[in-house]
């Protein structure tokens, strides 16, 4: 199986430039093990923002494995989310 990661934002016209870093982990809440570290994305303001798709990343995960993402932003901190897709 592989994981594909996509970052998205709320299509706000007030989105400012920012650097985003995030990790993808697996395991129980509070004790996740990092599977994909230090993914990076830069937004370029409302008119230049994009929704990157990163991957595929090979992953051999048992059915029912909890997948989590954590992130941090430097800059204006855009409102957005991370979508993780598992493809068998």
Tab-separated table of N, CA, C and O in Angstrom:
chain	number	residue	atom	x	y	z
A	1	UNK	N	0.838	-1.188	0.000
A	1	UNK	CA	0.000	0.000	0.000
A	1	UNK	C	0.881	1.249	0.000
A	1	UNK	O	2.052	1.190	0.369
A	2	UNK	N	0.314	2.346	-0.395
A	2	UNK	CA	1.019	3.628	-0.383
A	2	UNK	C	0.112	4.695	0.232
A	2	UNK	O	-1.106	4.560	0.241
A	3	UNK	N	0.743	5.744	0.767
A	3	UNK	CA	0.009	6.891	1.286
A	3	UNK	C	0.260	8.084	0.386
A	3	UNK	O	1.383	8.307	-0.067
A	4	UNK	N	-0.782	8.852	0.134
A	4	UNK	CA	-0.687	10.108	-0.598
A	4	UNK	C	-1.186	11.194	0.343
A	4	UNK	O	-2.217	11.028	1.000
A	5	UNK	N	-0.457	12.296	0.434
A	5	UNK	CA	-0.775	13.367	1.367
A	5	UNK	C	-1.111	14.622	0.574
A	5	UNK	O	-0.399	14.993	-0.362
A	6	UNK	N	-2.198	15.280	0.965
A	6	UNK	CA	-2.596	16.518	0.295
A	6	UNK	C	-2.901	17.568	1.352
A	6	UNK	O	-3.583	17.288	2.331
A	7	UNK	N	-2.407	18.762	1.180
A	7	UNK	CA	-2.689	19.885	2.071
A	7	UNK	C	-3.685	20.789	1.376
A	7	UNK	O	-3.568	21.067	0.183
A	8	UNK	N	-4.675	21.274	2.101
A	8	UNK	CA	-5.662	22.174	1.524
A	8	UNK	C	-5.944	23.325	2.450
A	8	UNK	O	-5.645	23.266	3.636
A	9	UNK	N	-6.513	24.378	1.936
A	9	UNK	CA	-6.858	25.534	2.755
A	9	UNK	C	-8.305	25.889	2.508
A	9	UNK	O	-8.963	25.334	1.644
A	10	UNK	N	-8.813	26.839	3.279
A	10	UNK	CA	-10.243	27.149	3.249
A	10	UNK	C	-10.635	28.142	2.160
A	10	UNK	O	-11.691	28.742	2.227
A	11	UNK	N	-9.796	28.332	1.165
A	11	UNK	CA	-10.066	29.242	0.043
A	11	UNK	C	-10.334	30.676	0.486
A	11	UNK	O	-11.080	31.410	-0.139
A	12	UNK	N	-9.713	31.073	1.564
A	12	UNK	CA	-9.887	32.420	2.085
A	12	UNK	C	-9.071	33.409	1.264
A	12	UNK	O	-7.922	33.168	0.936
A	13	UNK	N	-9.656	34.539	0.962
A	13	UNK	CA	-8.917	35.562	0.231
A	13	UNK	C	-7.896	36.250	1.127
A	13	UNK	O	-7.086	37.032	0.658
A	14	UNK	N	-7.925	35.949	2.427
A	14	UNK	CA	-6.974	36.565	3.351
A	14	UNK	C	-5.764	35.672	3.619
A	14	UNK	O	-4.951	35.980	4.467
A	15	UNK	N	-5.643	34.559	2.914
A	15	UNK	CA	-4.510	33.664	3.100
A	15	UNK	C	-3.217	34.401	2.808
A	15	UNK	O	-3.055	35.004	1.758
A	16	UNK	N	-2.301	34.374	3.753
A	16	UNK	CA	-1.016	35.044	3.584
A	16	UNK	C	0.065	34.014	3.293
A	16	UNK	O	-0.157	32.812	3.407
A	17	UNK	N	1.236	34.493	2.946
A	17	UNK	CA	2.357	33.598	2.710
A	17	UNK	C	2.792	32.968	4.025
A	17	UNK	O	2.833	33.619	5.068
A	18	UNK	N	3.116	31.679	3.977
A	18	UNK	CA	3.541	30.962	5.171
A	18	UNK	C	4.305	29.711	4.766
A	18	UNK	O	4.114	29.190	3.670
A	19	UNK	N	5.172	29.260	5.648
A	19	UNK	CA	5.834	27.968	5.498
A	19	UNK	C	5.171	26.989	6.453
A	19	UNK	O	4.985	27.289	7.629
A	20	UNK	N	4.825	25.821	5.945
A	20	UNK	CA	4.170	24.791	6.743
A	20	UNK	C	5.042	23.547	6.769
A	20	UNK	O	5.605	23.161	5.740
A	21	UNK	N	5.146	22.953	7.932
A	21	UNK	CA	5.869	21.697	8.097
A	21	UNK	C	4.945	20.736	8.826
A	21	UNK	O	4.269	21.123	9.775
A	22	UNK	N	4.910	19.485	8.404
A	22	UNK	CA	4.079	18.525	9.095
A	22	UNK	C	4.663	17.132	9.009
A	22	UNK	O	5.464	16.813	8.135
A	23	UNK	N	4.282	16.310	10.004
A	23	UNK	CA	4.696	14.915	10.096
A	23	UNK	C	3.450	14.050	10.001
A	23	UNK	O	2.376	14.424	10.478
A	24	UNK	N	3.601	12.866	9.432
A	24	UNK	CA	2.541	11.872	9.389
A	24	UNK	C	2.973	10.733	10.308
A	24	UNK	O	4.100	10.232	10.182
A	25	UNK	N	2.086	10.361	11.223
A	25	UNK	CA	2.424	9.316	12.178
A	25	UNK	C	1.345	8.263	12.268
A	25	UNK	O	0.241	8.431	11.744
A	26	UNK	N	1.679	7.163	12.944
A	26	UNK	CA	0.717	6.093	13.176
A	26	UNK	C	0.762	5.706	14.641
A	26	UNK	O	1.756	5.927	15.327
A	27	UNK	N	-0.340	5.150	15.128
A	27	UNK	CA	-0.386	4.653	16.495
A	27	UNK	C	-1.415	5.357	17.339
A	27	UNK	O	-2.099	6.275	16.892
A	28	UNK	N	-1.493	4.943	18.603
A	28	UNK	CA	-2.484	5.509	19.518
A	28	UNK	C	-2.260	6.996	19.762
A	28	UNK	O	-1.126	7.476	19.728
A	29	UNK	N	-3.332	7.708	20.036
A	29	UNK	CA	-3.260	9.143	20.314
A	29	UNK	C	-2.327	9.407	21.492
A	29	UNK	O	-2.415	8.760	22.531
A	30	UNK	N	-1.424	10.347	21.296
A	30	UNK	CA	-0.469	10.704	22.336
A	30	UNK	C	0.820	9.920	22.293
A	30	UNK	O	1.790	10.280	22.965
A	31	UNK	N	0.865	8.840	21.517
A	31	UNK	CA	2.110	8.064	21.410
A	31	UNK	C	2.359	7.631	19.966
A	31	UNK	O	2.806	6.523	19.702
A	32	UNK	N	2.044	8.525	19.033
A	32	UNK	CA	2.246	8.223	17.613
A	32	UNK	C	3.726	8.002	17.305
A	32	UNK	O	4.597	8.611	17.906
A	33	UNK	N	3.976	7.143	16.334
A	33	UNK	CA	5.323	6.938	15.800
A	33	UNK	C	5.367	7.614	14.434
A	33	UNK	O	4.496	7.380	13.590
A	34	UNK	N	6.365	8.463	14.229
A	34	UNK	CA	6.476	9.209	12.974
A	34	UNK	C	6.799	8.252	11.830
A	34	UNK	O	7.774	7.508	11.880
A	35	UNK	N	5.970	8.303	10.802
A	35	UNK	CA	6.144	7.466	9.624
A	35	UNK	C	6.755	8.276	8.476
A	35	UNK	O	7.648	7.809	7.779
A	36	UNK	N	6.280	9.495	8.289
A	36	UNK	CA	6.786	10.390	7.235
A	36	UNK	C	7.095	11.730	7.912
A	36	UNK	O	6.185	12.473	8.258
A	37	UNK	N	8.384	12.054	8.115
A	37	UNK	CA	8.735	13.291	8.828
A	37	UNK	C	8.936	14.483	7.905
A	37	UNK	O	9.246	14.332	6.711
A	38	UNK	N	8.742	15.660	8.467
A	38	UNK	CA	9.208	16.917	7.880
A	38	UNK	C	8.725	17.208	6.463
A	38	UNK	O	9.503	17.648	5.620
A	39	UNK	N	7.454	16.980	6.184
A	39	UNK	CA	6.908	17.398	4.887
A	39	UNK	C	6.819	18.919	4.899
A	39	UNK	O	6.458	19.521	5.899
A	40	UNK	N	7.136	19.555	3.786
A	40	UNK	CA	7.187	21.016	3.727
A	40	UNK	C	6.317	21.529	2.597
A	40	UNK	O	6.258	20.940	1.517
A	41	UNK	N	5.641	22.636	2.878
A	41	UNK	CA	4.836	23.307	1.860
A	41	UNK	C	4.884	24.804	2.125
A	41	UNK	O	4.850	25.230	3.273
A	42	UNK	N	4.971	25.591	1.089
A	42	UNK	CA	4.957	27.051	1.214
A	42	UNK	C	3.754	27.604	0.486
A	42	UNK	O	3.505	27.254	-0.669
A	43	UNK	N	2.972	28.445	1.161
A	43	UNK	CA	1.890	29.157	0.489
A	43	UNK	C	2.436	30.500	0.025
A	43	UNK	O	3.401	31.013	0.580
A	44	UNK	N	1.813	31.058	-1.006
A	44	UNK	CA	2.318	32.294	-1.611
A	44	UNK	C	1.214	33.340	-1.630
A	44	UNK	O	1.048	34.049	-2.593
A	45	UNK	N	0.408	33.408	-0.607
A	45	UNK	CA	-0.684	34.368	-0.580
A	45	UNK	C	-1.915	33.831	-1.287
A	45	UNK	O	-1.896	32.775	-1.901
A	46	UNK	N	-3.001	34.569	-1.192
A	46	UNK	CA	-4.298	34.097	-1.684
A	46	UNK	C	-4.284	33.759	-3.173
A	46	UNK	O	-4.873	32.788	-3.591
A	47	UNK	N	-3.628	34.548	-3.973
A	47	UNK	CA	-3.668	34.315	-5.416
A	47	UNK	C	-2.673	33.282	-5.890
A	47	UNK	O	-2.805	32.755	-6.978
A	48	UNK	N	-1.659	32.987	-5.078
A	48	UNK	CA	-0.652	32.036	-5.524
A	48	UNK	C	-0.653	30.750	-4.746
A	48	UNK	O	0.199	29.905	-4.932
A	49	UNK	N	-1.614	30.578	-3.836
A	49	UNK	CA	-1.653	29.367	-3.020
A	49	UNK	C	-1.988	28.162	-3.889
A	49	UNK	O	-2.676	28.274	-4.893
A	50	UNK	N	-1.481	27.025	-3.490
A	50	UNK	CA	-1.783	25.806	-4.230
A	50	UNK	C	-2.046	24.688	-3.239
A	50	UNK	O	-1.769	24.808	-2.058
A	51	UNK	N	-2.595	23.612	-3.714
A	51	UNK	CA	-2.877	22.429	-2.903
A	51	UNK	C	-1.975	21.300	-3.382
A	51	UNK	O	-2.346	20.550	-4.274
A	52	UNK	N	-0.796	21.178	-2.795
A	52	UNK	CA	0.127	20.162	-3.283
A	52	UNK	C	-0.329	18.757	-2.909
A	52	UNK	O	-0.992	18.550	-1.900
A	53	UNK	N	0.033	17.813	-3.745
A	53	UNK	CA	-0.148	16.399	-3.459
A	53	UNK	C	1.246	15.809	-3.351
A	53	UNK	O	2.059	15.946	-4.271
A	54	UNK	N	1.544	15.198	-2.207
A	54	UNK	CA	2.862	14.637	-1.950
A	54	UNK	C	2.764	13.125	-1.868
A	54	UNK	O	1.847	12.578	-1.295
A	55	UNK	N	3.747	12.456	-2.424
A	55	UNK	CA	3.765	10.996	-2.396
A	55	UNK	C	3.801	10.468	-3.815
A	55	UNK	O	3.996	11.230	-4.761
A	56	UNK	N	3.629	9.206	-3.969
A	56	UNK	CA	3.219	8.232	-2.978
A	56	UNK	C	4.373	7.828	-2.059
A	56	UNK	O	5.533	7.821	-2.460
A	57	UNK	N	4.015	7.513	-0.802
A	57	UNK	CA	4.965	7.030	0.186
A	57	UNK	C	4.624	5.570	0.480
A	57	UNK	O	3.498	5.277	0.872
A	58	UNK	N	5.582	4.648	0.318
A	58	UNK	CA	5.296	3.242	0.618
A	58	UNK	C	4.953	3.069	2.100
A	58	UNK	O	5.589	3.670	2.963
A	59	UNK	N	3.939	2.285	2.383
A	59	UNK	CA	3.531	2.039	3.766
A	59	UNK	C	2.863	0.674	3.847
A	59	UNK	O	1.939	0.393	3.103
A	60	UNK	N	3.344	-0.142	4.749
A	60	UNK	CA	2.753	-1.453	4.977
A	60	UNK	C	2.027	-1.390	6.315
A	60	UNK	O	2.601	-1.689	7.356
A	61	UNK	N	0.765	-0.966	6.283
A	61	UNK	CA	-0.003	-0.745	7.502
A	61	UNK	C	-1.111	-1.778	7.644
A	61	UNK	O	-1.849	-2.023	6.690
A	62	UNK	N	-1.231	-2.359	8.827
A	62	UNK	CA	-2.351	-3.283	9.040
A	62	UNK	C	-3.695	-2.549	8.956
A	62	UNK	O	-3.784	-1.354	9.246
A	63	UNK	N	-4.734	-3.261	8.598
A	63	UNK	CA	-6.067	-2.688	8.557
A	63	UNK	C	-6.417	-2.159	9.947
A	63	UNK	O	-6.140	-2.801	10.954
A	64	UNK	N	-7.002	-0.975	9.995
A	64	UNK	CA	-7.409	-0.379	11.260
A	64	UNK	C	-6.348	0.477	11.927
A	64	UNK	O	-6.576	1.015	13.001
A	65	UNK	N	-5.174	0.633	11.284
A	65	UNK	CA	-4.115	1.461	11.859
A	65	UNK	C	-4.554	2.919	11.889
A	65	UNK	O	-5.046	3.452	10.901
A	66	UNK	N	-4.360	3.574	13.024
A	66	UNK	CA	-4.681	4.999	13.157
A	66	UNK	C	-3.565	5.814	12.513
A	66	UNK	O	-2.397	5.624	12.812
A	67	UNK	N	-3.936	6.737	11.622
A	67	UNK	CA	-2.989	7.627	10.955
A	67	UNK	C	-3.276	9.045	11.426
A	67	UNK	O	-4.431	9.471	11.474
A	68	UNK	N	-2.238	9.785	11.780
A	68	UNK	CA	-2.416	11.139	12.306
A	68	UNK	C	-1.427	12.086	11.641
A	68	UNK	O	-0.403	11.661	11.111
A	69	UNK	N	-1.750	13.368	11.679
A	69	UNK	CA	-0.853	14.402	11.163
A	69	UNK	C	-0.723	15.498	12.207
A	69	UNK	O	-1.682	15.827	12.900
A	70	UNK	N	0.480	16.044	12.321
A	70	UNK	CA	0.686	17.217	13.173
A	70	UNK	C	1.478	18.209	12.363
A	70	UNK	O	2.278	17.839	11.510
A	71	UNK	N	1.239	19.478	12.601
A	71	UNK	CA	1.911	20.476	11.788
A	71	UNK	C	2.182	21.750	12.534
A	71	UNK	O	1.678	21.980	13.637
A	72	UNK	N	3.003	22.573	11.913
A	72	UNK	CA	3.284	23.906	12.423
A	72	UNK	C	3.447	24.840	11.241
A	72	UNK	O	3.811	24.411	10.156
A	73	UNK	N	3.134	26.105	11.464
A	73	UNK	CA	3.223	27.102	10.400
A	73	UNK	C	4.062	28.272	10.870
A	73	UNK	O	4.003	28.668	12.032
A	74	UNK	N	4.860	28.785	9.958
A	74	UNK	CA	5.635	29.993	10.189
A	74	UNK	C	5.107	31.049	9.242
A	74	UNK	O	5.107	30.848	8.039
A	75	UNK	N	4.621	32.135	9.766
A	75	UNK	CA	3.998	33.160	8.943
A	75	UNK	C	2.629	33.456	9.508
A	75	UNK	O	2.417	33.420	10.710
A	76	UNK	N	1.688	33.664	8.637
A	76	UNK	CA	0.352	34.056	9.068
A	76	UNK	C	-0.499	32.884	9.514
A	76	UNK	O	-1.630	33.061	9.898
A	77	UNK	N	0.011	31.681	9.465
A	77	UNK	CA	-0.739	30.523	9.937
A	77	UNK	C	-2.041	30.294	9.225
A	77	UNK	O	-3.096	30.509	9.793
A	78	UNK	N	-2.017	29.875	7.957
A	78	UNK	CA	-3.253	29.678	7.210
A	78	UNK	C	-4.132	28.606	7.836
A	78	UNK	O	-3.652	27.688	8.478
A	79	UNK	N	-5.438	28.761	7.656
A	79	UNK	CA	-6.387	27.755	8.119
A	79	UNK	C	-6.490	26.705	7.031
A	79	UNK	O	-6.785	27.010	5.888
A	80	UNK	N	-6.218	25.497	7.374
A	80	UNK	CA	-6.265	24.451	6.368
A	80	UNK	C	-6.308	23.090	7.014
A	80	UNK	O	-6.510	22.958	8.215
A	81	UNK	N	-6.135	22.071	6.213
A	81	UNK	CA	-6.158	20.719	6.724
A	81	UNK	C	-5.315	19.805	5.863
A	81	UNK	O	-4.908	20.158	4.762
A	82	UNK	N	-5.047	18.652	6.407
A	82	UNK	CA	-4.254	17.643	5.716
A	82	UNK	C	-5.160	16.460	5.438
A	82	UNK	O	-5.870	15.989	6.333
A	83	UNK	N	-5.124	15.954	4.219
A	83	UNK	CA	-5.872	14.766	3.843
A	83	UNK	C	-4.867	13.682	3.528
A	83	UNK	O	-3.940	13.885	2.743
A	84	UNK	N	-5.029	12.510	4.160
A	84	UNK	CA	-4.147	11.373	3.930
A	84	UNK	C	-4.979	10.275	3.292
A	84	UNK	O	-6.004	9.861	3.829
A	85	UNK	N	-4.504	9.779	2.152
A	85	UNK	CA	-5.235	8.766	1.405
A	85	UNK	C	-4.378	7.517	1.340
A	85	UNK	O	-3.197	7.592	0.978
A	86	UNK	N	-4.940	6.380	1.682
A	86	UNK	CA	-4.227	5.106	1.593
A	86	UNK	C	-4.718	4.370	0.357
A	86	UNK	O	-5.920	4.183	0.167
A	87	UNK	N	-3.779	3.979	-0.485
A	87	UNK	CA	-4.120	3.242	-1.709
A	87	UNK	C	-3.524	1.844	-1.617
A	87	UNK	O	-2.333	1.685	-1.388
A	88	UNK	N	-4.348	0.835	-1.776
A	88	UNK	CA	-3.876	-0.543	-1.689
A	88	UNK	C	-3.258	-0.967	-3.000
A	88	UNK	O	-3.546	-0.474	-4.040
